[in-house]
Amino acid sequence: MQAGDAAQITAQQQANWDRHAETYSEVVISNDSNDLATVQVISAIKKHKNLPAAGAKFLDVASSSGRPAVPLAKAFPDAQVTSTDLSPKSVSLVQKYAEAQGVTNLTAQAADAQNLQAFDDNTFSVVTCSYGLFFMPEATKALREAYRVLQPGGLFVVTVWGWPDKVQMSEVFMGVSSILKGNRIGHGDISPMDLLPWDISTPRDVQQALTDAHFADATCTEFQHPLHMTVSDAIKFIVGPGSQLAPMLDKMKASGRENIQQEAVEAVQEATSKIGRVEDNVIHLDNTSLLLTGMKPLT
């Protein structure tokens, strides 16, 4: 990917997340109270043999509206957690979330995980990133930056969704896109990369990406992360004004499809009726996620 293309995608991602942040916080965090990805991240950190007994410094990149950053600060009250996100709007939501949870050992600031120039080499005991890496056009740069700012012996912990055929949430997004572009679900021209710039989501490839970034003892394990949300929340999240598909809908409306919003609602209803299951007006989506860990060597 050319540097100019990556910069353009990154700028678009920032604009999208500034627009999407409140909806994401409102819908996903409220409907994912157990936050199984954060449970996995915290468990991996607790098992890390090189974690300082006191004075640990954590960096969470692509924090969105505060997970796992805020739960990490609560789980490790003696650590100092720095939460970062490309989106200034997301940063403000992290601060609100931390205040609501009574967390005082966390600071939040805007930063691009692909260029952590605000942080010195060998600064952090742990670097985390939950469901953010695949939005980055230069994800390998983010891996190298995480390695750079980690202290020797430090731990890198990442969660990503698995390949879309194991992630019903991704299938719904792609299904809605296919329907709106005039195709049947599973027979359209929509691929994961129409929605995300990074296509590494198989365990072998992700583990190799960590190794290529010089992490030692790289691991990749699958875990299940089901999501449950009401139909109205799903519509808001997938095709609402603050959704990730909103830019596509805006273009369709500008091209003359005046009823595109109603079409989008119907597309969500159709996709979710065929993917996952709907019970008592609640959509249940089964998703396979990947937990990645790697350590910066002591020498």
PDB file of C-alpha atoms in Angstrom:
ATOM      1  CA  MET A   1       0.000   0.000   0.000  1.00  0.00           C
ATOM      2  CA  GLN A   2       1.301   3.444  -0.938  1.00  0.00           C
ATOM      3  CA  ALA A   3       1.955   5.912   1.899  1.00  0.00           C
ATOM      4  CA  GLY A   4      -0.548   8.366   0.423  1.00  0.00           C
ATOM      5  CA  ASP A   5      -3.251   5.704   0.278  1.00  0.00           C
ATOM      6  CA  ALA A   6      -2.582   4.680   3.878  1.00  0.00           C
ATOM      7  CA  ALA A   7      -2.746   8.298   5.042  1.00  0.00           C
ATOM      8  CA  GLN A   8      -6.040   8.804   3.222  1.00  0.00           C
ATOM      9  CA  ILE A   9      -7.562   5.658   4.733  1.00  0.00           C
ATOM     10  CA  THR A  10      -6.331   6.621   8.201  1.00  0.00           C
ATOM     11  CA  ALA A  11      -7.871  10.087   7.856  1.00  0.00           C
ATOM     12  CA  GLN A  12     -11.144   8.525   6.707  1.00  0.00           C
ATOM     13  CA  GLN A  13     -11.063   6.093   9.634  1.00  0.00           C
ATOM     14  CA  GLN A  14     -10.642   9.019  12.023  1.00  0.00           C
ATOM     15  CA  ALA A  15     -13.611  10.817  10.492  1.00  0.00           C
ATOM     16  CA  ASN A  16     -15.697   7.638  10.544  1.00  0.00           C
ATOM     17  CA  TRP A  17     -14.926   6.916  14.186  1.00  0.00           C
ATOM     18  CA  ASP A  18     -15.564  10.497  15.256  1.00  0.00           C
ATOM     19  CA  ARG A  19     -18.985  10.012  13.694  1.00  0.00           C
ATOM     20  CA  HIS A  20     -19.460   6.434  14.941  1.00  0.00           C
ATOM     21  CA  ALA A  21     -18.040   6.680  18.480  1.00  0.00           C
ATOM     22  CA  GLU A  22     -21.192   7.537  20.413  1.00  0.00           C
ATOM     23  CA  THR A  23     -23.275   4.897  18.645  1.00  0.00           C
ATOM     24  CA  TYR A  24     -20.587   2.284  19.246  1.00  0.00           C
ATOM     25  CA  SER A  25     -20.375   3.194  22.915  1.00  0.00           C
ATOM     26  CA  GLU A  26     -24.134   3.280  23.376  1.00  0.00           C
ATOM     27  CA  VAL A  27     -24.985   0.072  21.514  1.00  0.00           C
ATOM     28  CA  VAL A  28     -22.025  -2.276  21.739  1.00  0.00           C
ATOM     29  CA  ILE A  29     -20.807  -1.553  25.248  1.00  0.00           C
ATOM     30  CA  SER A  30     -24.331  -1.541  26.686  1.00  0.00           C
ATOM     31  CA  ASN A  31     -25.169  -4.830  24.917  1.00  0.00           C
ATOM     32  CA  ASP A  32     -21.834  -6.502  25.677  1.00  0.00           C
ATOM     33  CA  SER A  33     -21.762  -6.131  29.440  1.00  0.00           C
ATOM     34  CA  ASN A  34     -19.663  -9.259  29.948  1.00  0.00           C
ATOM     35  CA  ASP A  35     -17.041  -8.001  27.461  1.00  0.00           C
ATOM     36  CA  LEU A  36     -15.500 -11.401  26.821  1.00  0.00           C
ATOM     37  CA  ALA A  37     -12.566  -9.930  24.888  1.00  0.00           C
ATOM     38  CA  THR A  38     -11.492  -7.843  27.884  1.00  0.00           C
ATOM     39  CA  VAL A  39     -11.789 -10.913  30.115  1.00  0.00           C
ATOM     40  CA  GLN A  40      -9.345 -12.677  27.786  1.00  0.00           C
ATOM     41  CA  VAL A  41      -6.949  -9.715  27.774  1.00  0.00           C
ATOM     42  CA  ILE A  42      -6.909  -9.379  31.566  1.00  0.00           C
ATOM     43  CA  SER A  43      -6.366 -13.121  31.982  1.00  0.00           C
ATOM     44  CA  ALA A  44      -3.385 -13.070  29.604  1.00  0.00           C
ATOM     45  CA  ILE A  45      -1.797 -10.167  31.471  1.00  0.00           C
ATOM     46  CA  LYS A  46      -2.253 -11.831  34.859  1.00  0.00           C
ATOM     47  CA  LYS A  47      -0.380 -14.879  33.534  1.00  0.00           C
ATOM     48  CA  HIS A  48       2.565 -12.785  32.325  1.00  0.00           C
ATOM     49  CA  LYS A  49       5.629 -13.682  34.371  1.00  0.00           C
ATOM     50  CA  ASN A  50       7.448 -10.386  33.774  1.00  0.00           C
ATOM     51  CA  LEU A  51       4.699  -8.038  34.969  1.00  0.00           C
ATOM     52  CA  PRO A  52       6.137  -5.660  37.607  1.00  0.00           C
ATOM     53  CA  ALA A  53       4.697  -6.106  41.088  1.00  0.00           C
ATOM     54  CA  ALA A  54       4.212  -2.332  41.269  1.00  0.00           C
ATOM     55  CA  GLY A  55       4.537   0.605  38.920  1.00  0.00           C
ATOM     56  CA  ALA A  56       3.470  -1.198  35.762  1.00  0.00           C
ATOM     57  CA  LYS A  57       2.628   1.012  32.787  1.00  0.00           C
ATOM     58  CA  PHE A  58      -0.043  -0.100  30.320  1.00  0.00           C
ATOM     59  CA  LEU A  59      -0.740   1.376  26.887  1.00  0.00           C
ATOM     60  CA  ASP A  60      -4.035   0.618  25.155  1.00  0.00           C
ATOM     61  CA  VAL A  61      -4.198   1.613  21.485  1.00  0.00           C
ATOM     62  CA  ALA A  62      -7.367   2.017  19.410  1.00  0.00           C
ATOM     63  CA  SER A  63      -9.290   2.197  22.689  1.00  0.00           C
ATOM     64  CA  SER A  64     -12.506   3.361  21.047  1.00  0.00           C
ATOM     65  CA  SER A  65     -14.785   4.278  23.944  1.00  0.00           C
ATOM     66  CA  GLY A  66     -12.700   2.594  26.616  1.00  0.00           C
ATOM     67  CA  ARG A  67     -12.336  -1.139  26.382  1.00  0.00           C
ATOM     68  CA  PRO A  68     -10.171  -2.741  27.541  1.00  0.00           C
ATOM     69  CA  ALA A  69      -8.497   0.409  28.928  1.00  0.00           C
ATOM     70  CA  VAL A  70     -10.973   1.244  31.709  1.00  0.00           C
ATOM     71  CA  PRO A  71     -11.505  -2.353  32.888  1.00  0.00           C
ATOM     72  CA  LEU A  72      -7.707  -2.793  32.853  1.00  0.00           C
ATOM     73  CA  ALA A  73      -7.300   0.216  35.123  1.00  0.00           C
ATOM     74  CA  LYS A  74      -9.838  -1.292  37.515  1.00  0.00           C
ATOM     75  CA  ALA A  75      -8.282  -4.763  37.399  1.00  0.00           C
ATOM     76  CA  PHE A  76      -4.750  -3.398  37.990  1.00  0.00           C
ATOM     77  CA  PRO A  77      -5.228  -0.434  40.359  1.00  0.00           C
ATOM     78  CA  ASP A  78      -1.481  -0.113  41.007  1.00  0.00           C
ATOM     79  CA  ALA A  79      -0.728   0.259  37.301  1.00  0.00           C
ATOM     80  CA  GLN A  80      -0.870   3.458  35.251  1.00  0.00           C
ATOM     81  CA  VAL A  81      -2.972   3.010  32.110  1.00  0.00           C
ATOM     82  CA  THR A  82      -2.665   5.254  29.062  1.00  0.00           C
ATOM     83  CA  SER A  83      -5.612   4.990  26.677  1.00  0.00           C
ATOM     84  CA  THR A  84      -5.178   6.192  23.095  1.00  0.00           C
ATOM     85  CA  ASP A  85      -7.352   6.415  20.017  1.00  0.00           C
ATOM     86  CA  LEU A  86      -7.157   8.017  16.602  1.00  0.00           C
ATOM     87  CA  SER A  87     -10.552   9.652  17.199  1.00  0.00           C
ATOM     88  CA  PRO A  88     -10.682  12.668  19.557  1.00  0.00           C
ATOM     89  CA  LYS A  89     -14.383  11.922  20.071  1.00  0.00           C
ATOM     90  CA  SER A  90     -13.519   8.448  21.302  1.00  0.00           C
ATOM     91  CA  VAL A  91     -10.916   9.889  23.680  1.00  0.00           C
ATOM     92  CA  SER A  92     -13.566  12.079  25.295  1.00  0.00           C
ATOM     93  CA  LEU A  93     -15.824   9.031  25.724  1.00  0.00           C
ATOM     94  CA  VAL A  94     -13.010   7.096  27.413  1.00  0.00           C
ATOM     95  CA  GLN A  95     -12.594   9.937  29.889  1.00  0.00           C
ATOM     96  CA  LYS A  96     -16.337   9.914  30.654  1.00  0.00           C
ATOM     97  CA  TYR A  97     -16.356   6.126  31.015  1.00  0.00           C
ATOM     98  CA  ALA A  98     -13.383   6.237  33.416  1.00  0.00           C
ATOM     99  CA  GLU A  99     -15.020   8.928  35.535  1.00  0.00           C
ATOM    100  CA  ALA A 100     -18.276   6.963  35.683  1.00  0.00           C
ATOM    101  CA  GLN A 101     -16.360   3.888  36.854  1.00  0.00           C
ATOM    102  CA  GLY A 102     -14.410   5.843  39.489  1.00  0.00           C
ATOM    103  CA  VAL A 103     -11.107   5.097  37.750  1.00  0.00           C
ATOM    104  CA  THR A 104      -8.268   7.471  38.629  1.00  0.00           C
ATOM    105  CA  ASN A 105      -5.205   5.618  37.307  1.00  0.00           C
ATOM    106  CA  LEU A 106      -5.966   6.260  33.633  1.00  0.00           C
ATOM    107  CA  THR A 107      -5.170   9.059  31.209  1.00  0.00           C
ATOM    108  CA  ALA A 108      -6.560   9.324  27.685  1.00  0.00           C
ATOM    109  CA  GLN A 109      -5.132  11.055  24.629  1.00  0.00           C
ATOM    110  CA  ALA A 110      -5.400  11.052  20.865  1.00  0.00           C
ATOM    111  CA  ALA A 111      -2.728   9.003  19.099  1.00  0.00           C
ATOM    112  CA  ASP A 112      -2.358   6.900  15.968  1.00  0.00           C
ATOM    113  CA  ALA A 113      -1.304   3.335  16.795  1.00  0.00           C
ATOM    114  CA  GLN A 114       0.619   3.274  13.506  1.00  0.00           C
ATOM    115  CA  ASN A 115       2.791   6.169  14.705  1.00  0.00           C
ATOM    116  CA  LEU A 116       3.216   6.380  18.483  1.00  0.00           C
ATOM    117  CA  GLN A 117       5.636   9.291  18.283  1.00  0.00           C
ATOM    118  CA  ALA A 118       4.392  10.707  21.596  1.00  0.00           C
ATOM    119  CA  PHE A 119       5.947   7.766  23.452  1.00  0.00           C
ATOM    120  CA  ASP A 120       9.597   6.862  23.971  1.00  0.00           C
ATOM    121  CA  ASP A 121      11.180   3.493  23.342  1.00  0.00           C
ATOM    122  CA  ASN A 122      10.968   0.899  26.135  1.00  0.00           C
ATOM    123  CA  THR A 123       8.244   2.738  28.089  1.00  0.00           C
ATOM    124  CA  PHE A 124       5.417   0.280  28.772  1.00  0.00           C
ATOM    125  CA  SER A 125       5.108  -3.035  30.596  1.00  0.00           C
ATOM    126  CA  VAL A 126       2.067  -4.022  28.537  1.00  0.00           C
ATOM    127  CA  VAL A 127       0.535  -2.839  25.242  1.00  0.00           C
ATOM    128  CA  THR A 128      -3.010  -3.889  24.355  1.00  0.00           C
ATOM    129  CA  CYS A 129      -5.293  -3.492  21.357  1.00  0.00           C
ATOM    130  CA  SER A 130      -8.807  -4.923  21.248  1.00  0.00           C
ATOM    131  CA  TYR A 131     -10.638  -5.180  17.920  1.00  0.00           C
ATOM    132  CA  GLY A 132      -8.708  -2.276  16.427  1.00  0.00           C
ATOM    133  CA  LEU A 133      -5.841  -3.693  14.409  1.00  0.00           C
ATOM    134  CA  PHE A 134      -7.904  -4.634  11.339  1.00  0.00           C
ATOM    135  CA  PHE A 135      -9.076  -1.021  10.865  1.00  0.00           C
ATOM    136  CA  MET A 136      -5.486   0.140  10.309  1.00  0.00           C
ATOM    137  CA  PRO A 137      -4.193   0.314   6.733  1.00  0.00           C
ATOM    138  CA  GLU A 138      -0.632  -0.131   8.030  1.00  0.00           C
ATOM    139  CA  ALA A 139      -1.266  -2.659  10.781  1.00  0.00           C
ATOM    140  CA  THR A 140       2.265  -4.018  10.496  1.00  0.00           C
ATOM    141  CA  LYS A 141       3.509  -0.554  11.423  1.00  0.00           C
ATOM    142  CA  ALA A 142       1.285  -0.652  14.500  1.00  0.00           C
ATOM    143  CA  LEU A 143       2.859  -3.981  15.466  1.00  0.00           C
ATOM    144  CA  ARG A 144       6.343  -2.507  15.114  1.00  0.00           C
ATOM    145  CA  GLU A 145       5.355   0.570  17.120  1.00  0.00           C
ATOM    146  CA  ALA A 146       3.937  -1.610  19.908  1.00  0.00           C
ATOM    147  CA  TYR A 147       7.227  -3.501  19.954  1.00  0.00           C
ATOM    148  CA  ARG A 148       9.219  -0.271  20.092  1.00  0.00           C
ATOM    149  CA  VAL A 149       7.415   1.251  23.069  1.00  0.00           C
ATOM    150  CA  LEU A 150       7.371  -1.985  25.072  1.00  0.00           C
ATOM    151  CA  GLN A 151       9.998  -2.509  27.736  1.00  0.00           C
ATOM    152  CA  PRO A 152      12.204  -5.601  27.312  1.00  0.00           C
ATOM    153  CA  GLY A 153      10.176  -8.473  28.702  1.00  0.00           C
ATOM    154  CA  GLY A 154       6.966  -6.539  28.056  1.00  0.00           C
ATOM    155  CA  LEU A 155       3.778  -8.151  26.791  1.00  0.00           C
ATOM    156  CA  PHE A 156       1.678  -7.332  23.726  1.00  0.00           C
ATOM    157  CA  VAL A 157      -1.955  -8.551  23.848  1.00  0.00           C
ATOM    158  CA  VAL A 158      -4.357  -8.194  20.931  1.00  0.00           C
ATOM    159  CA  THR A 159      -7.853  -9.377  20.074  1.00  0.00           C
ATOM    160  CA  VAL A 160      -9.215  -9.470  16.532  1.00  0.00           C
ATOM    161  CA  TRP A 161     -12.308 -10.978  14.982  1.00  0.00           C
ATOM    162  CA  GLY A 162     -11.694 -14.233  13.170  1.00  0.00           C
ATOM    163  CA  TRP A 163     -12.257 -14.685   9.454  1.00  0.00           C
ATOM    164  CA  PRO A 164     -15.774 -13.461   8.484  1.00  0.00           C
ATOM    165  CA  ASP A 165     -17.226 -16.915   7.900  1.00  0.00           C
ATOM    166  CA  LYS A 166     -16.731 -17.478  11.638  1.00  0.00           C
ATOM    167  CA  VAL A 167     -18.029 -14.042  12.643  1.00  0.00           C
ATOM    168  CA  GLN A 168     -21.757 -13.559  12.221  1.00  0.00           C
ATOM    169  CA  MET A 169     -21.474  -9.827  12.966  1.00  0.00           C
ATOM    170  CA  SER A 170     -19.197  -9.478   9.919  1.00  0.00           C
ATOM    171  CA  GLU A 171     -21.572 -11.620   7.870  1.00  0.00           C
ATOM    172  CA  VAL A 172     -24.438  -9.279   8.765  1.00  0.00           C
ATOM    173  CA  PHE A 173     -22.467  -6.198   7.715  1.00  0.00           C
ATOM    174  CA  MET A 174     -21.475  -7.821   4.419  1.00  0.00           C
ATOM    175  CA  GLY A 175     -24.996  -9.150   3.917  1.00  0.00           C
ATOM    176  CA  VAL A 176     -26.537  -5.697   4.351  1.00  0.00           C
ATOM    177  CA  SER A 177     -23.975  -4.248   1.932  1.00  0.00           C
ATOM    178  CA  SER A 178     -24.713  -6.961  -0.626  1.00  0.00           C
ATOM    179  CA  ILE A 179     -28.470  -6.425  -0.407  1.00  0.00           C
ATOM    180  CA  LEU A 180     -28.139  -2.663  -0.842  1.00  0.00           C
ATOM    181  CA  LYS A 181     -25.890  -3.190  -3.869  1.00  0.00           C
ATOM    182  CA  GLY A 182     -28.523  -5.405  -5.466  1.00  0.00           C
ATOM    183  CA  ASN A 183     -27.105  -8.829  -4.649  1.00  0.00           C
ATOM    184  CA  ARG A 184     -28.361 -11.794  -2.669  1.00  0.00           C
ATOM    185  CA  ILE A 185     -26.554 -12.617   0.562  1.00  0.00           C
ATOM    186  CA  GLY A 186     -23.533 -14.753  -0.236  1.00  0.00           C
ATOM    187  CA  HIS A 187     -23.694 -14.000  -3.973  1.00  0.00           C
ATOM    188  CA  GLY A 188     -22.529 -10.405  -4.149  1.00  0.00           C
ATOM    189  CA  ASP A 189     -19.279  -8.658  -4.757  1.00  0.00           C
ATOM    190  CA  ILE A 190     -18.772  -7.600  -1.128  1.00  0.00           C
ATOM    191  CA  SER A 191     -15.613  -8.834   0.546  1.00  0.00           C
ATOM    192  CA  PRO A 192     -14.272  -8.178   4.031  1.00  0.00           C
ATOM    193  CA  MET A 193     -11.842  -5.700   2.532  1.00  0.00           C
ATOM    194  CA  ASP A 194     -14.691  -3.491   1.329  1.00  0.00           C
ATOM    195  CA  LEU A 195     -15.190  -2.730   5.011  1.00  0.00           C
ATOM    196  CA  LEU A 196     -11.735  -3.277   6.512  1.00  0.00           C
ATOM    197  CA  PRO A 197      -8.258  -2.563   5.116  1.00  0.00           C
ATOM    198  CA  TRP A 198      -6.440  -5.448   6.825  1.00  0.00           C
ATOM    199  CA  ASP A 199      -7.070  -8.979   5.599  1.00  0.00           C
ATOM    200  CA  ILE A 200      -4.974 -11.006   8.067  1.00  0.00           C
ATOM    201  CA  SER A 201      -7.451 -12.878  10.230  1.00  0.00           C
ATOM    202  CA  THR A 202      -6.337 -16.505  10.148  1.00  0.00           C
ATOM    203  CA  PRO A 203      -4.468 -17.761  13.214  1.00  0.00           C
ATOM    204  CA  ARG A 204      -1.374 -18.723  11.221  1.00  0.00           C
ATOM    205  CA  ASP A 205      -1.119 -15.373   9.429  1.00  0.00           C
ATOM    206  CA  VAL A 206      -1.668 -13.291  12.551  1.00  0.00           C
ATOM    207  CA  GLN A 207       0.858 -15.269  14.544  1.00  0.00           C
ATOM    208  CA  GLN A 208       3.345 -14.868  11.695  1.00  0.00           C
ATOM    209  CA  ALA A 209       2.719 -11.102  11.659  1.00  0.00           C
ATOM    210  CA  LEU A 210       3.728 -10.947  15.325  1.00  0.00           C
ATOM    211  CA  THR A 211       6.853 -12.983  14.656  1.00  0.00           C
ATOM    212  CA  ASP A 212       7.761 -10.743  11.710  1.00  0.00           C
ATOM    213  CA  ALA A 213       7.507  -7.744  14.069  1.00  0.00           C
ATOM    214  CA  HIS A 214      10.176  -9.474  16.257  1.00  0.00           C
ATOM    215  CA  PHE A 215       7.893 -10.573  19.083  1.00  0.00           C
ATOM    216  CA  ALA A 216       9.021 -13.726  20.864  1.00  0.00           C
ATOM    217  CA  ASP A 217       6.767 -16.579  22.017  1.00  0.00           C
ATOM    218  CA  ALA A 218       3.939 -15.436  19.745  1.00  0.00           C
ATOM    219  CA  THR A 219       0.662 -17.226  20.424  1.00  0.00           C
ATOM    220  CA  CYS A 220      -2.772 -17.162  18.799  1.00  0.00           C
ATOM    221  CA  THR A 221      -5.808 -18.850  20.323  1.00  0.00           C
ATOM    222  CA  GLU A 222      -9.483 -18.780  19.403  1.00  0.00           C
ATOM    223  CA  PHE A 223     -12.274 -17.844  21.797  1.00  0.00           C
ATOM    224  CA  GLN A 224     -16.001 -17.345  21.423  1.00  0.00           C
ATOM    225  CA  HIS A 225     -17.450 -13.852  21.679  1.00  0.00           C
ATOM    226  CA  PRO A 226     -21.227 -13.924  21.064  1.00  0.00           C
ATOM    227  CA  LEU A 227     -23.076 -10.616  20.801  1.00  0.00           C
ATOM    228  CA  HIS A 228     -26.701  -9.939  21.683  1.00  0.00           C
ATOM    229  CA  MET A 229     -28.640  -6.779  20.845  1.00  0.00           C
ATOM    230  CA  THR A 230     -32.190  -5.682  20.188  1.00  0.00           C
ATOM    231  CA  VAL A 231     -33.325  -5.312  16.603  1.00  0.00           C
ATOM    232  CA  SER A 232     -33.609  -1.531  17.047  1.00  0.00           C
ATOM    233  CA  ASP A 233     -30.051  -1.348  18.416  1.00  0.00           C
ATOM    234  CA  ALA A 234     -28.794  -3.471  15.522  1.00  0.00           C
ATOM    235  CA  ILE A 235     -30.391  -1.083  13.027  1.00  0.00           C
ATOM    236  CA  LYS A 236     -28.827   1.886  14.796  1.00  0.00           C
ATOM    237  CA  PHE A 237     -25.420   0.198  14.945  1.00  0.00           C
ATOM    238  CA  ILE A 238     -25.312  -1.134  11.384  1.00  0.00           C
ATOM    239  CA  VAL A 239     -27.088   1.535   9.287  1.00  0.00           C
ATOM    240  CA  GLY A 240     -27.897   4.432  11.613  1.00  0.00           C
ATOM    241  CA  PRO A 241     -26.515   7.986  11.172  1.00  0.00           C
ATOM    242  CA  GLY A 242     -23.486   7.120  13.329  1.00  0.00           C
ATOM    243  CA  SER A 243     -22.858   3.670  11.847  1.00  0.00           C
ATOM    244  CA  GLN A 244     -19.862   2.388   9.918  1.00  0.00           C
ATOM    245  CA  LEU A 245     -22.044   1.948   6.822  1.00  0.00           C
ATOM    246  CA  ALA A 246     -23.358   5.523   7.005  1.00  0.00           C
ATOM    247  CA  PRO A 247     -20.782   6.885   4.496  1.00  0.00           C
ATOM    248  CA  MET A 248     -21.878   4.265   1.956  1.00  0.00           C
ATOM    249  CA  LEU A 249     -25.530   5.148   2.554  1.00  0.00           C
ATOM    250  CA  ASP A 250     -24.748   8.858   2.121  1.00  0.00           C
ATOM    251  CA  LYS A 251     -23.220   8.149  -1.287  1.00  0.00           C
ATOM    252  CA  MET A 252     -26.228   6.073  -2.323  1.00  0.00           C
ATOM    253  CA  LYS A 253     -28.620   8.827  -1.274  1.00  0.00           C
ATOM    254  CA  ALA A 254     -26.555  11.431  -3.177  1.00  0.00           C
ATOM    255  CA  SER A 255     -26.812   9.222  -6.279  1.00  0.00           C
ATOM    256  CA  GLY A 256     -30.612   9.491  -6.165  1.00  0.00           C
ATOM    257  CA  ARG A 257     -31.787   6.726  -3.832  1.00  0.00           C
ATOM    258  CA  GLU A 258     -33.993   8.925  -1.675  1.00  0.00           C
ATOM    259  CA  ASN A 259     -35.432   5.999   0.292  1.00  0.00           C
ATOM    260  CA  ILE A 260     -32.050   4.443   1.068  1.00  0.00           C
ATOM    261  CA  GLN A 261     -32.518   4.659   4.841  1.00  0.00           C
ATOM    262  CA  GLN A 262     -35.699   2.589   4.729  1.00  0.00           C
ATOM    263  CA  GLU A 263     -34.009   0.196   2.309  1.00  0.00           C
ATOM    264  CA  ALA A 264     -31.157  -0.115   4.807  1.00  0.00           C
ATOM    265  CA  VAL A 265     -33.513  -0.916   7.690  1.00  0.00           C
ATOM    266  CA  GLU A 266     -35.164  -3.626   5.598  1.00  0.00           C
ATOM    267  CA  ALA A 267     -31.735  -4.961   4.609  1.00  0.00           C
ATOM    268  CA  VAL A 268     -30.771  -5.311   8.281  1.00  0.00           C
ATOM    269  CA  GLN A 269     -34.003  -7.122   9.007  1.00  0.00           C
ATOM    270  CA  GLU A 270     -33.445  -9.488   6.079  1.00  0.00           C
ATOM    271  CA  ALA A 271     -29.792 -10.150   6.897  1.00  0.00           C
ATOM    272  CA  THR A 272     -30.376 -10.803  10.580  1.00  0.00           C
ATOM    273  CA  SER A 273     -33.279 -13.128   9.792  1.00  0.00           C
ATOM    274  CA  LYS A 274     -30.872 -15.306   7.795  1.00  0.00           C
ATOM    275  CA  ILE A 275     -27.723 -14.916   9.915  1.00  0.00           C
ATOM    276  CA  GLY A 276     -27.677 -15.718  13.607  1.00  0.00           C
ATOM    277  CA  ARG A 277     -31.044 -16.006  15.300  1.00  0.00           C
ATOM    278  CA  VAL A 278     -33.728 -13.601  16.493  1.00  0.00           C
ATOM    279  CA  GLU A 279     -35.643 -14.400  19.662  1.00  0.00           C
ATOM    280  CA  ASP A 280     -38.041 -12.036  21.459  1.00  0.00           C
ATOM    281  CA  ASN A 281     -36.792  -9.098  19.379  1.00  0.00           C
ATOM    282  CA  VAL A 282     -33.156  -9.800  20.372  1.00  0.00           C
ATOM    283  CA  ILE A 283     -30.553 -10.727  17.757  1.00  0.00           C
ATOM    284  CA  HIS A 284     -28.007 -13.356  18.807  1.00  0.00           C
ATOM    285  CA  LEU A 285     -24.774 -13.499  16.792  1.00  0.00           C
ATOM    286  CA  ASP A 286     -22.064 -16.109  17.282  1.00  0.00           C
ATOM    287  CA  ASN A 287     -18.513 -14.912  16.673  1.00  0.00           C
ATOM    288  CA  THR A 288     -15.094 -16.518  16.821  1.00  0.00           C
ATOM    289  CA  SER A 289     -12.310 -14.180  17.917  1.00  0.00           C
ATOM    290  CA  LEU A 290      -8.544 -14.508  18.157  1.00  0.00           C
ATOM    291  CA  LEU A 291      -6.395 -13.667  21.183  1.00  0.00           C
ATOM    292  CA  LEU A 292      -2.799 -12.871  20.267  1.00  0.00           C
ATOM    293  CA  THR A 293       0.139 -12.475  22.612  1.00  0.00           C
ATOM    294  CA  GLY A 294       3.799 -11.772  22.068  1.00  0.00           C
ATOM    295  CA  MET A 295       6.701 -10.698  24.254  1.00  0.00           C
ATOM    296  CA  LYS A 296       9.538  -8.294  23.608  1.00  0.00           C
ATOM    297  CA  PRO A 297      12.686 -10.292  24.384  1.00  0.00           C
ATOM    298  CA  LEU A 298      14.637  -9.379  27.508  1.00  0.00           C
ATOM    299  CA  THR A 299      17.846  -9.155  25.472  1.00  0.00           C
TER     300      THR A 299
END
